[in-house]
Coordinates of C-alpha atoms and ligand atoms in Angstrom, one line a residue:
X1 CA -18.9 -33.3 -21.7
X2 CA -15.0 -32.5 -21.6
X3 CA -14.5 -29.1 -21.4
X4 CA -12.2 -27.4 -23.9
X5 CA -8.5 -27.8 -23.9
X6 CA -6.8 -24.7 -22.0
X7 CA -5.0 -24.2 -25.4
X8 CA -7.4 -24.4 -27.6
X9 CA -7.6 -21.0 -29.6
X10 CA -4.6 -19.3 -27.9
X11 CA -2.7 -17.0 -29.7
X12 CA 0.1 -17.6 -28.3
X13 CA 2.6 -15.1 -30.9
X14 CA 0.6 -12.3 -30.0
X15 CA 0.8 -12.9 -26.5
X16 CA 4.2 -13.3 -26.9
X17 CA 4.7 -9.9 -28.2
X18 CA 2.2 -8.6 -25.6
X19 CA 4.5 -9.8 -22.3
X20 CA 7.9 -8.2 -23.9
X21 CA 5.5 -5.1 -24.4
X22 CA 4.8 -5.4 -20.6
X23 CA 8.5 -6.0 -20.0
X24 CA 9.7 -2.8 -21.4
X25 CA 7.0 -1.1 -19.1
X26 CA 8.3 -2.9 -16.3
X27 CA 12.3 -2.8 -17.3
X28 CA 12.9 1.2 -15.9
X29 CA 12.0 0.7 -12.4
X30 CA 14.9 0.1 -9.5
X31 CA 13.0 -3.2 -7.8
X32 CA 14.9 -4.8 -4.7
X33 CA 13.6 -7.0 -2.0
X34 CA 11.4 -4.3 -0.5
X35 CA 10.5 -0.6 -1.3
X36 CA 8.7 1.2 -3.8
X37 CA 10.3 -0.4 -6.4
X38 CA 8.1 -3.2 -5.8
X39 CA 5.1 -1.6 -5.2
X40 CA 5.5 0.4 -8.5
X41 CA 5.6 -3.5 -10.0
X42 CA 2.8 -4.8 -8.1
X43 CA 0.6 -2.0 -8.9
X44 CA 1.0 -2.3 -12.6
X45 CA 0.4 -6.4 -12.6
X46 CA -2.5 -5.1 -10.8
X47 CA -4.1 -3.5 -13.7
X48 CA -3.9 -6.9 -15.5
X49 CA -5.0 -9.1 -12.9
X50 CA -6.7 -8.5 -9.6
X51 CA -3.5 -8.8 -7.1
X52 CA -3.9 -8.4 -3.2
X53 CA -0.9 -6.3 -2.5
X54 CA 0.4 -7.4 0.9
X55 CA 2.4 -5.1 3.6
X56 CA 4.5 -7.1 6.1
X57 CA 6.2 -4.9 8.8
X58 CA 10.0 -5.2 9.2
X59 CA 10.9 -6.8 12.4
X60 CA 8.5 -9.8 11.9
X61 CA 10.0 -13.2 12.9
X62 CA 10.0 -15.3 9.6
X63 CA 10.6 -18.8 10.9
X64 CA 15.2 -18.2 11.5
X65 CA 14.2 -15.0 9.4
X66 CA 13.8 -11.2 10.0
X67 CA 11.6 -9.0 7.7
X68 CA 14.6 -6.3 7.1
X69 CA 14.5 -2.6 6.7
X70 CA 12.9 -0.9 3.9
X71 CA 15.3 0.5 1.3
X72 CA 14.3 3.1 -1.2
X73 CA 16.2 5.3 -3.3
X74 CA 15.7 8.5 -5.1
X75 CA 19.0 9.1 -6.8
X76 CA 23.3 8.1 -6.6
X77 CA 26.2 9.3 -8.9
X78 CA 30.0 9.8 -8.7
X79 CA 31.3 13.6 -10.3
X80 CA 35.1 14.1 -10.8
X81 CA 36.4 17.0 -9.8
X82 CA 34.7 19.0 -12.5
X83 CA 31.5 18.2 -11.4
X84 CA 30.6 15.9 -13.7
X85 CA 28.3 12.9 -13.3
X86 CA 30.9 9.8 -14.5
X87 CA 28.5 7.4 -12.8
X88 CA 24.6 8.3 -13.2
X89 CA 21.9 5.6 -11.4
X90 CA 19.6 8.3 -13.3
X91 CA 20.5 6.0 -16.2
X92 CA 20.9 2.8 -15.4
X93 CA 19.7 1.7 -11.6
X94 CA 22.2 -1.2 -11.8
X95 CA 24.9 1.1 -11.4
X96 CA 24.4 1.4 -8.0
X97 CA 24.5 -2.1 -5.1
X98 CA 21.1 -2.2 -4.5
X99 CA 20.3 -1.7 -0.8
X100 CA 23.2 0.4 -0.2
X101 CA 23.2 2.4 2.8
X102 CA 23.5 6.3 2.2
X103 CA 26.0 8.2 1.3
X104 CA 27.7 11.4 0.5
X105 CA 31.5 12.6 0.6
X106 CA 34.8 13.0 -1.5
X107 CA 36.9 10.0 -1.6
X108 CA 40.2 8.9 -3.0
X109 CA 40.5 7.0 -6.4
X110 CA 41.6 4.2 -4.0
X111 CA 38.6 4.0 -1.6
X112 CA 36.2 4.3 -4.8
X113 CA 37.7 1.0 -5.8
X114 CA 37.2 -0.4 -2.9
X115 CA 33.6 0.3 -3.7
X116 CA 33.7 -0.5 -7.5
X117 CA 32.1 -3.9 -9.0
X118 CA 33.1 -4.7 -12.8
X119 CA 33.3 -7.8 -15.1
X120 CA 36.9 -7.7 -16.6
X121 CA 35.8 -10.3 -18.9
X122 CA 32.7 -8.7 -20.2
X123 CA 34.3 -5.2 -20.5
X124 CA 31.1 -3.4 -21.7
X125 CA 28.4 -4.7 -19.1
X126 CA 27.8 -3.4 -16.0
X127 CA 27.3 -6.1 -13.1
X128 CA 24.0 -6.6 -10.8
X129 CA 24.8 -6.2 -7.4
X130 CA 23.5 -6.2 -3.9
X131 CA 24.0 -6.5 -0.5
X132 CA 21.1 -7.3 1.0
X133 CA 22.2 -8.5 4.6
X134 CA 24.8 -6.8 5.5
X135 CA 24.8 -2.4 5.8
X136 CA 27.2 -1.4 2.8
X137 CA 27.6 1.0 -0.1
X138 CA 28.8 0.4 -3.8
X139 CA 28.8 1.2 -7.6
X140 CA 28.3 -0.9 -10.7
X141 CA 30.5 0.1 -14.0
X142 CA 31.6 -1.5 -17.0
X143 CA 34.9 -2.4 -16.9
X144 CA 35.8 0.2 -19.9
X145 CA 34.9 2.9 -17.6
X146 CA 36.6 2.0 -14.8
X147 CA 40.0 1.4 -16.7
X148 CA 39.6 5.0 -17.7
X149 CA 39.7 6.5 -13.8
X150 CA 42.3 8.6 -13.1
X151 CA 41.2 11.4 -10.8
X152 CA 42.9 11.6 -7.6
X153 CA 39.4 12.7 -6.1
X154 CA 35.8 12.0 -6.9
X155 CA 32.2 13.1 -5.2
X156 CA 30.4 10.2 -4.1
X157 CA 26.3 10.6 -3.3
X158 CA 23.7 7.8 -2.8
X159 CA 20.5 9.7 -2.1
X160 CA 18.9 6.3 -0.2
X161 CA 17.1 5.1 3.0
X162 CA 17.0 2.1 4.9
X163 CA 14.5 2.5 7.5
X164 CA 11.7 0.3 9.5
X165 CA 9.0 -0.1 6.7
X166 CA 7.4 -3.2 5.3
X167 CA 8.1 -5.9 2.9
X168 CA 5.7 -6.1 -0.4
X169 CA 4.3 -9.1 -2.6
X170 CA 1.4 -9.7 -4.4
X171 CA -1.1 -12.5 -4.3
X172 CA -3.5 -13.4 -6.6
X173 CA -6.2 -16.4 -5.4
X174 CA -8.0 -18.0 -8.7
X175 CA -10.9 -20.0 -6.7
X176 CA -11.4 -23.6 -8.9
X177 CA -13.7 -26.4 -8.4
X178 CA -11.8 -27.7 -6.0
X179 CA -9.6 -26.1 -2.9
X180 CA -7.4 -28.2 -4.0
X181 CA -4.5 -25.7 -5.8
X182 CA -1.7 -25.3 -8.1
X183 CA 1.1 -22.7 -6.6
X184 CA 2.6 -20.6 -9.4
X185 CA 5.4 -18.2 -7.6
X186 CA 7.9 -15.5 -9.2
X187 CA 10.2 -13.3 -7.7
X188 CA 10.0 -9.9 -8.8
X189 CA 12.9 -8.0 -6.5
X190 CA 15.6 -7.4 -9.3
X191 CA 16.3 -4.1 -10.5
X192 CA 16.4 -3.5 -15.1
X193 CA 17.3 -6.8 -16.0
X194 CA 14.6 -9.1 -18.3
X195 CA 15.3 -12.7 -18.1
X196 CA 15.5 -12.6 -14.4
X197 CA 13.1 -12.2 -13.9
X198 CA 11.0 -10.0 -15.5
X199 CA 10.8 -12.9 -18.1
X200 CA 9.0 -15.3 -15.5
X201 CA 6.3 -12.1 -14.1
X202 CA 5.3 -11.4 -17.8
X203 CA 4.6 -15.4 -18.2
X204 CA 2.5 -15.7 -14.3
X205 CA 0.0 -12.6 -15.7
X206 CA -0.4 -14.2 -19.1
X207 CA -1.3 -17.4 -17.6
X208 CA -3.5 -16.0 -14.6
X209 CA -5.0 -13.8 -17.2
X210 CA -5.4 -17.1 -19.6
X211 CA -6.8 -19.5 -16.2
X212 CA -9.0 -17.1 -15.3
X213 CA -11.1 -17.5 -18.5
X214 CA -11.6 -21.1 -18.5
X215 CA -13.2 -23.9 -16.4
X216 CA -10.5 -25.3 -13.7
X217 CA -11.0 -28.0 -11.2
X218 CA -8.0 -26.4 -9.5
X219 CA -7.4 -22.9 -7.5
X220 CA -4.3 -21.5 -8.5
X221 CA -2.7 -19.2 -6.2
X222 CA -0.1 -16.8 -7.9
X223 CA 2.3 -15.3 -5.8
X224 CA 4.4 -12.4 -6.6
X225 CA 7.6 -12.4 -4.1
X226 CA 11.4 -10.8 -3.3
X227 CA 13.1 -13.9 -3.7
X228 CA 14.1 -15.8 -0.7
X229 CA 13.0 -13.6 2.3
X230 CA 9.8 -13.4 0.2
X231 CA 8.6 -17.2 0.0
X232 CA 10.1 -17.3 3.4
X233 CA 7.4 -15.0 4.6
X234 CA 4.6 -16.1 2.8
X235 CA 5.5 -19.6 4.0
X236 CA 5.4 -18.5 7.7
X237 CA 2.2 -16.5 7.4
X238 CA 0.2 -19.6 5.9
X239 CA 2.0 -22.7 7.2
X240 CA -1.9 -23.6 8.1
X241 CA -3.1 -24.0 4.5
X242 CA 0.1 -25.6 2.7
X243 CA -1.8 -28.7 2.8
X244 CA -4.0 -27.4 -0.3
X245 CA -1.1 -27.3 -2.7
X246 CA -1.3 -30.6 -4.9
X247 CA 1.5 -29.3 -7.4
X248 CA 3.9 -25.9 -7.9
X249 CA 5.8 -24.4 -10.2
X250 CA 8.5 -21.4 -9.9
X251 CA 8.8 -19.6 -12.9
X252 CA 12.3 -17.7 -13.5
X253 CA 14.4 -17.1 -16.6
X254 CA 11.4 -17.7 -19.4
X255 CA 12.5 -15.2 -22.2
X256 CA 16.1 -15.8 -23.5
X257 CA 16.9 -17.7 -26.7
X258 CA 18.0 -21.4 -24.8
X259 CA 16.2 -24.6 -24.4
X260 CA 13.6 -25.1 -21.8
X261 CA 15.1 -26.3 -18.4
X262 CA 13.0 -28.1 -15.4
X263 CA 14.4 -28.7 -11.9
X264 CA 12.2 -31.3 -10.5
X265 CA 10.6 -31.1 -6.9
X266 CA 12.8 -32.6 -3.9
X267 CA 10.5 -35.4 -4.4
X268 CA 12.0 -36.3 -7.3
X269 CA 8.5 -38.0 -8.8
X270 CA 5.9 -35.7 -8.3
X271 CA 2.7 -35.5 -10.5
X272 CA 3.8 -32.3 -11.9
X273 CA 7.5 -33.9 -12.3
X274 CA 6.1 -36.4 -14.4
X275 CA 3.4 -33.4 -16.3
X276 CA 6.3 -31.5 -17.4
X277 CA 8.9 -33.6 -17.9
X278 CA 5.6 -35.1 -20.4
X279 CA 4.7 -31.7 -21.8
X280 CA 8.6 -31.2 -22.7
X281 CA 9.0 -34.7 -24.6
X282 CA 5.8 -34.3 -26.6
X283 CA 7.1 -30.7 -27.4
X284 CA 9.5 -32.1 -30.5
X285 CA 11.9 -29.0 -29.3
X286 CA 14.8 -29.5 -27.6
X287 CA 14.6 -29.4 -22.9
X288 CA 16.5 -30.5 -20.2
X289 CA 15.8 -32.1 -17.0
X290 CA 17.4 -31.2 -14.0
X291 CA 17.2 -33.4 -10.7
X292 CA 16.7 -31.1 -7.4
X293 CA 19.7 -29.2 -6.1
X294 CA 19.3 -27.2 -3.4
X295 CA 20.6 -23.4 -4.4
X296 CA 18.6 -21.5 -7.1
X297 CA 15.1 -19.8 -6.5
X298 CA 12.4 -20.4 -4.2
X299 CA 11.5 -23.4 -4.9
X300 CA 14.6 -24.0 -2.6
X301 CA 11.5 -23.0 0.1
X302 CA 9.1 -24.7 -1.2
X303 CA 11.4 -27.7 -0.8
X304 CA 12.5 -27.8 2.6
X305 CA 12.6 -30.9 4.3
X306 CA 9.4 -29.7 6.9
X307 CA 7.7 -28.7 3.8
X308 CA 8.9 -31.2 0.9
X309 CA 6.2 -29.3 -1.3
X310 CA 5.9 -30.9 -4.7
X311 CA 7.1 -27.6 -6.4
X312 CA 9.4 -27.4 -9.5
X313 CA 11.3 -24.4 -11.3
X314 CA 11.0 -24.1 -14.9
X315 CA 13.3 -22.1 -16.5
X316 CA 15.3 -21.6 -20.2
X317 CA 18.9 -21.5 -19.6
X318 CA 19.0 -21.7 -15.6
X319 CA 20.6 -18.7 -13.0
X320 CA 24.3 -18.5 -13.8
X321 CA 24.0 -20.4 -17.2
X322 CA 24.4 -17.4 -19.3
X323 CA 26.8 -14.4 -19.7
X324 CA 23.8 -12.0 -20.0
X325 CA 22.7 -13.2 -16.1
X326 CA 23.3 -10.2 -13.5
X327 CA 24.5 -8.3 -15.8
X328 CA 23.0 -4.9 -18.2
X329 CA 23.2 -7.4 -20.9
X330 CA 20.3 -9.1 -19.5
X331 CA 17.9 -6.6 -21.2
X332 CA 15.1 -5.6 -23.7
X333 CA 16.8 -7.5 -26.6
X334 CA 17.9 -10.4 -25.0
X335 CA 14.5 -11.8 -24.0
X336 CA 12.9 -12.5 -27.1
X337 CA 9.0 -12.6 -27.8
X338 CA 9.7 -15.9 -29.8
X339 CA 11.0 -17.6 -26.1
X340 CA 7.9 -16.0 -24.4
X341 CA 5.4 -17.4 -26.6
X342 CA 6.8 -20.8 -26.4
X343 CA 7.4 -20.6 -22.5
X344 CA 4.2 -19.4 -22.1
X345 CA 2.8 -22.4 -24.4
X346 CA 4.2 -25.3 -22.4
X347 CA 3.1 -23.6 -18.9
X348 CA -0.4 -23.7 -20.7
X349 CA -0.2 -27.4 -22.0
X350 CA 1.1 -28.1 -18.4
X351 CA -1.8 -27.0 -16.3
X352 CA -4.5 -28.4 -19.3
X353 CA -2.6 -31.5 -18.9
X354 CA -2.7 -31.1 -14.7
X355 CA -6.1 -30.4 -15.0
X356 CA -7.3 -34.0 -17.3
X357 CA -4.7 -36.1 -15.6
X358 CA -7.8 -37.8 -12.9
X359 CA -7.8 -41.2 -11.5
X360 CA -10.4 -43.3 -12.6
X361 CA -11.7 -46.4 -10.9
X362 CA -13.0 -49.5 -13.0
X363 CA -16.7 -50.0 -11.9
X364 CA -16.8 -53.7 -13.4
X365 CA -12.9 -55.1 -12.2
X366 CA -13.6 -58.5 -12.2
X367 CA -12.5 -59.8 -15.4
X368 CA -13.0 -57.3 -18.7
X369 CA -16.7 -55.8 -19.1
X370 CA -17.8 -57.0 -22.2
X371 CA -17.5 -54.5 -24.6
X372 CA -19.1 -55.9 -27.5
X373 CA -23.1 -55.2 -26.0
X374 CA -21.8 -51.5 -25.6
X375 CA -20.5 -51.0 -28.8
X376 CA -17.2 -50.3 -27.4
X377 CA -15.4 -53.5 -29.5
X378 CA -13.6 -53.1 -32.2
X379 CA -12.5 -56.8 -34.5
X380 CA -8.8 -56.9 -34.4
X381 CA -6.6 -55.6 -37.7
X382 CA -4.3 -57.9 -39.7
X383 CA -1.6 -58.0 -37.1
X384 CA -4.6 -59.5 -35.2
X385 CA -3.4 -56.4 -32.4
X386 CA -6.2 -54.5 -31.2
X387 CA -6.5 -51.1 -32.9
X388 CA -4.9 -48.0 -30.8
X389 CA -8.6 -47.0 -29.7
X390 CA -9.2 -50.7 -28.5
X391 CA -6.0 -50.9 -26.9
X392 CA -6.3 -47.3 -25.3
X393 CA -9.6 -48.6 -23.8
X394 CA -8.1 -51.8 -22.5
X395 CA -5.4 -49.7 -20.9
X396 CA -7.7 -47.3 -18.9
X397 CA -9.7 -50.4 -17.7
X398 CA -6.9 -52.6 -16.3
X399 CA -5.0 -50.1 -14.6
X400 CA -7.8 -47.6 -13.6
X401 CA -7.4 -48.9 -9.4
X402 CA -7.9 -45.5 -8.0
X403 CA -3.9 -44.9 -7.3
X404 CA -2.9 -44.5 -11.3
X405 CA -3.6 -41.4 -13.0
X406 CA -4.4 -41.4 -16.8
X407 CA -0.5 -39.8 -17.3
X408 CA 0.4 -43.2 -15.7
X409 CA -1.6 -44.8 -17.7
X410 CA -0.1 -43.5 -20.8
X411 CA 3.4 -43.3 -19.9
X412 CA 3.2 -47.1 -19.1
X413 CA 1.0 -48.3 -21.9
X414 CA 3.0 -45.8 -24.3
X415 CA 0.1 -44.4 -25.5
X416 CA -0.2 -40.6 -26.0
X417 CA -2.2 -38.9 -23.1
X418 CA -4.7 -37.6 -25.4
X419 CA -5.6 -40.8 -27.0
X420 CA -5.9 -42.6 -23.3
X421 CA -7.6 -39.4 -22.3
X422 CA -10.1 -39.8 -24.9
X423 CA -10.8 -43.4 -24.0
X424 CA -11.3 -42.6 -20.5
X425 CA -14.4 -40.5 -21.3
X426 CA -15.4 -43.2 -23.6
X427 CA -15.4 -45.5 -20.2
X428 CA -16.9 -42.8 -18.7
X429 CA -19.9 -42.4 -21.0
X430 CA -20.5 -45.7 -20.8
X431 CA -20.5 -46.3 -17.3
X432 CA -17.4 -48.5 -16.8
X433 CA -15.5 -46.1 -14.9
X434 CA -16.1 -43.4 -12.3
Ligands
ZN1 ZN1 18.9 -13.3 -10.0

């Protein structure tokens, strides 16, 4: 019996609203590559879905990597000379550059500009910034507030630490049928901004929430990472089971208004390359394909040459792509249930199709089976074609050799996947195929 599509009954407005809900719980908190920013995350995904939080201690070698220091932060502000906070992380954490070292004295107006990071162009957002590998200290303003500094003297405080600590991510193992597994990774290190990537955490609970219900003939391994050093680390902590991972996807940037964008693996034509790029087109809404570049997200990782993972990043409007990216634009009303729910509806149809898309192998290849003794033949219409069904079941017999899966099959018989999907447990039932 085929079991029931992944989508079938899936509300997928409500859960739409239901992951910009969890985005507004998760917008507050000051996230960066390590610290309790990220526990704080971790630990609410983990009331969703049964994460292993994981602790890795700074100083471990990470292949040409270094788990860094921990950074945390309680509180940063600039007061004039009235004592006045002017520049308050209490209310927005991206006004500080995350992972600066601490700090506390009066400075000139000049050396606080030397420290200062606005967007001229975008006068009324405050930028995201960080310095992640190299020891430094800086504020984020709009550019509005900065044009109105005129002090000769301010008070500078950042109230953080940067010490030998550990480096968090989460990981969440959904055993399948098989060990062979689908790799679903996120980063989760950015401070209060939505699309980036609070957008692509919302969508990786929803679905392991949604997978976890269901019948799978795949594990999926969900992995909640800092970007970069994160993926790094995970890769150089379980080099010894990469084998596992048939297909991947990095999810990023899943909540704003745009189309849907998909970066293909460094392979290029990759299973799940063709699945989404499949999913897309049958979508009737508008998508872009993206060949593999190597700057981005982790997927960059994933795609090393040693590795050559078949791992894709789908997206809306990619990093960089729009004005709202690393800046306080990027927030509560720029990532919009609507995108959600239909992001969250194509990763769906992408894994139900992953899941259906076997190789078959035609138990009877020499010459057609006759169909006619098992009912399977159907006379031919006016145009003297065979009808779809017929010609469906012809398909799945001629090219079922073991090597092409029923996508293939579709694709080159230009055939939906559903109808060659359905002919294929036809065969199945009767025998032809195994
Ligand atoms: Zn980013």
């Amino acid at each position: 019996m085929k079991k029931p599509d992944l989508d079938s009954f899936f509300d997928y407005v409500e859960a739409g609203h239901e992951m910009h809900k969890f985005i507004s719980e998760l917008y507050p908190i000051c996230r960066s590559i390590t610290g309790n920013g990220v526990r704080q995350t971790l630990s609410l995904i983990k009331k969703r879905i049964p994460l292993e939080i994981k602790e890795v201690p700074t100083g471990t070698k990470v292949f040409d990597w270094v788990v860094p220091k921990e950074w945390n932060i309680s509180d940063a502000y600039v007061k004039d000379p009235k004592g006045k906070r002017i520049i308050d992380f209490k209310e927005s954490n991206l006004h500080v550059v995350n992972y600066s070292v601490p700090v506390r004295k009066r400075v000139s107006l000049g050396e606080l500009m030397e420290h200062l990071f606005s967007i001229p162009e975008r006068p009324a957002w405050i930028p995201y910034r960080n310095s992640f590998y190299k020891e430094d200290w800086g504020f984020c303003v709009s550019h509005n507030q900065l044009l109105e500094l005129s002090e000769e003297y301010y008070e500078v405080c950042i109230e953080s630490s940067l010490e030998d600590g550990h480096l968090t991510y989460g990981e969440y193992y959904l055993r399948g049928d098989t060990d062979e597994e689908i790799l679903i990774s996120t980063h989760i290190c950015h401070p209060s901004l939505c699309n980036d990537n609070l957008s692509g955490i919302a969508i990786a609970v929803s679905l392991a929430q949604h997978l976890s219900s269901v019948s799978r003939r795949y594990s999926y391994r969900f992995l909640f990472l800092p970007t970069t050093i994160g993926s790094i680390t995970w890769l150089a902590l379980n080099e010894a089971r990469l084998s596992n991972i048939k297909h991947g996807l990095v999810l990023a940037c899943l909540g704003d208004p745009g189309i849907s964008t998909y970066k293909r693996s460094r392979r290029g034509d990759a299973e799940i390359d063709k699945v989404v790029e499949y999913v897309l087109k049958c979508s009737g809404r508008g998508y872009k394909i993206l060949n593999f570049y190597p700057f981005g997200y982790d997927e960059r990782q994933y795609c090393s040459p040693a590795f050559d993972l078949p791992v894709g990043c789908f997206m809306r409007t990619p990093n960089g792509q729009f004005p709202e990216y690393h800046t306080s634009a990027d927030n509560l009303d720029f990532v919009q249930p609507g995108a959600l729910a239909d992001s969250m509806e194509k990763c769906v149809k992408i894994f139900d199709l992953l899941e259906d898309n076997v190789s078959y192998v035609n138990q009877n290849p020499k010459c057609e089976p006759q169909l006619g003794k098992r009912g399977l033949y159907q006379p031919l219409n006016r145009k003297s074609e065979p009808p779809l069904e017929q010609l469906a079941v012809l398909w799945v017999l001629n090219l079922a050799d073991g090597d092409h899966s029923l996508l293939d099959i579709a694709l080159q018989a230009n055939v939906s996947f559903e109808e060659i999907n359905r002919a294929a447990h036809t065969l199945l039932q009767a025998g032809l195929i195994k």
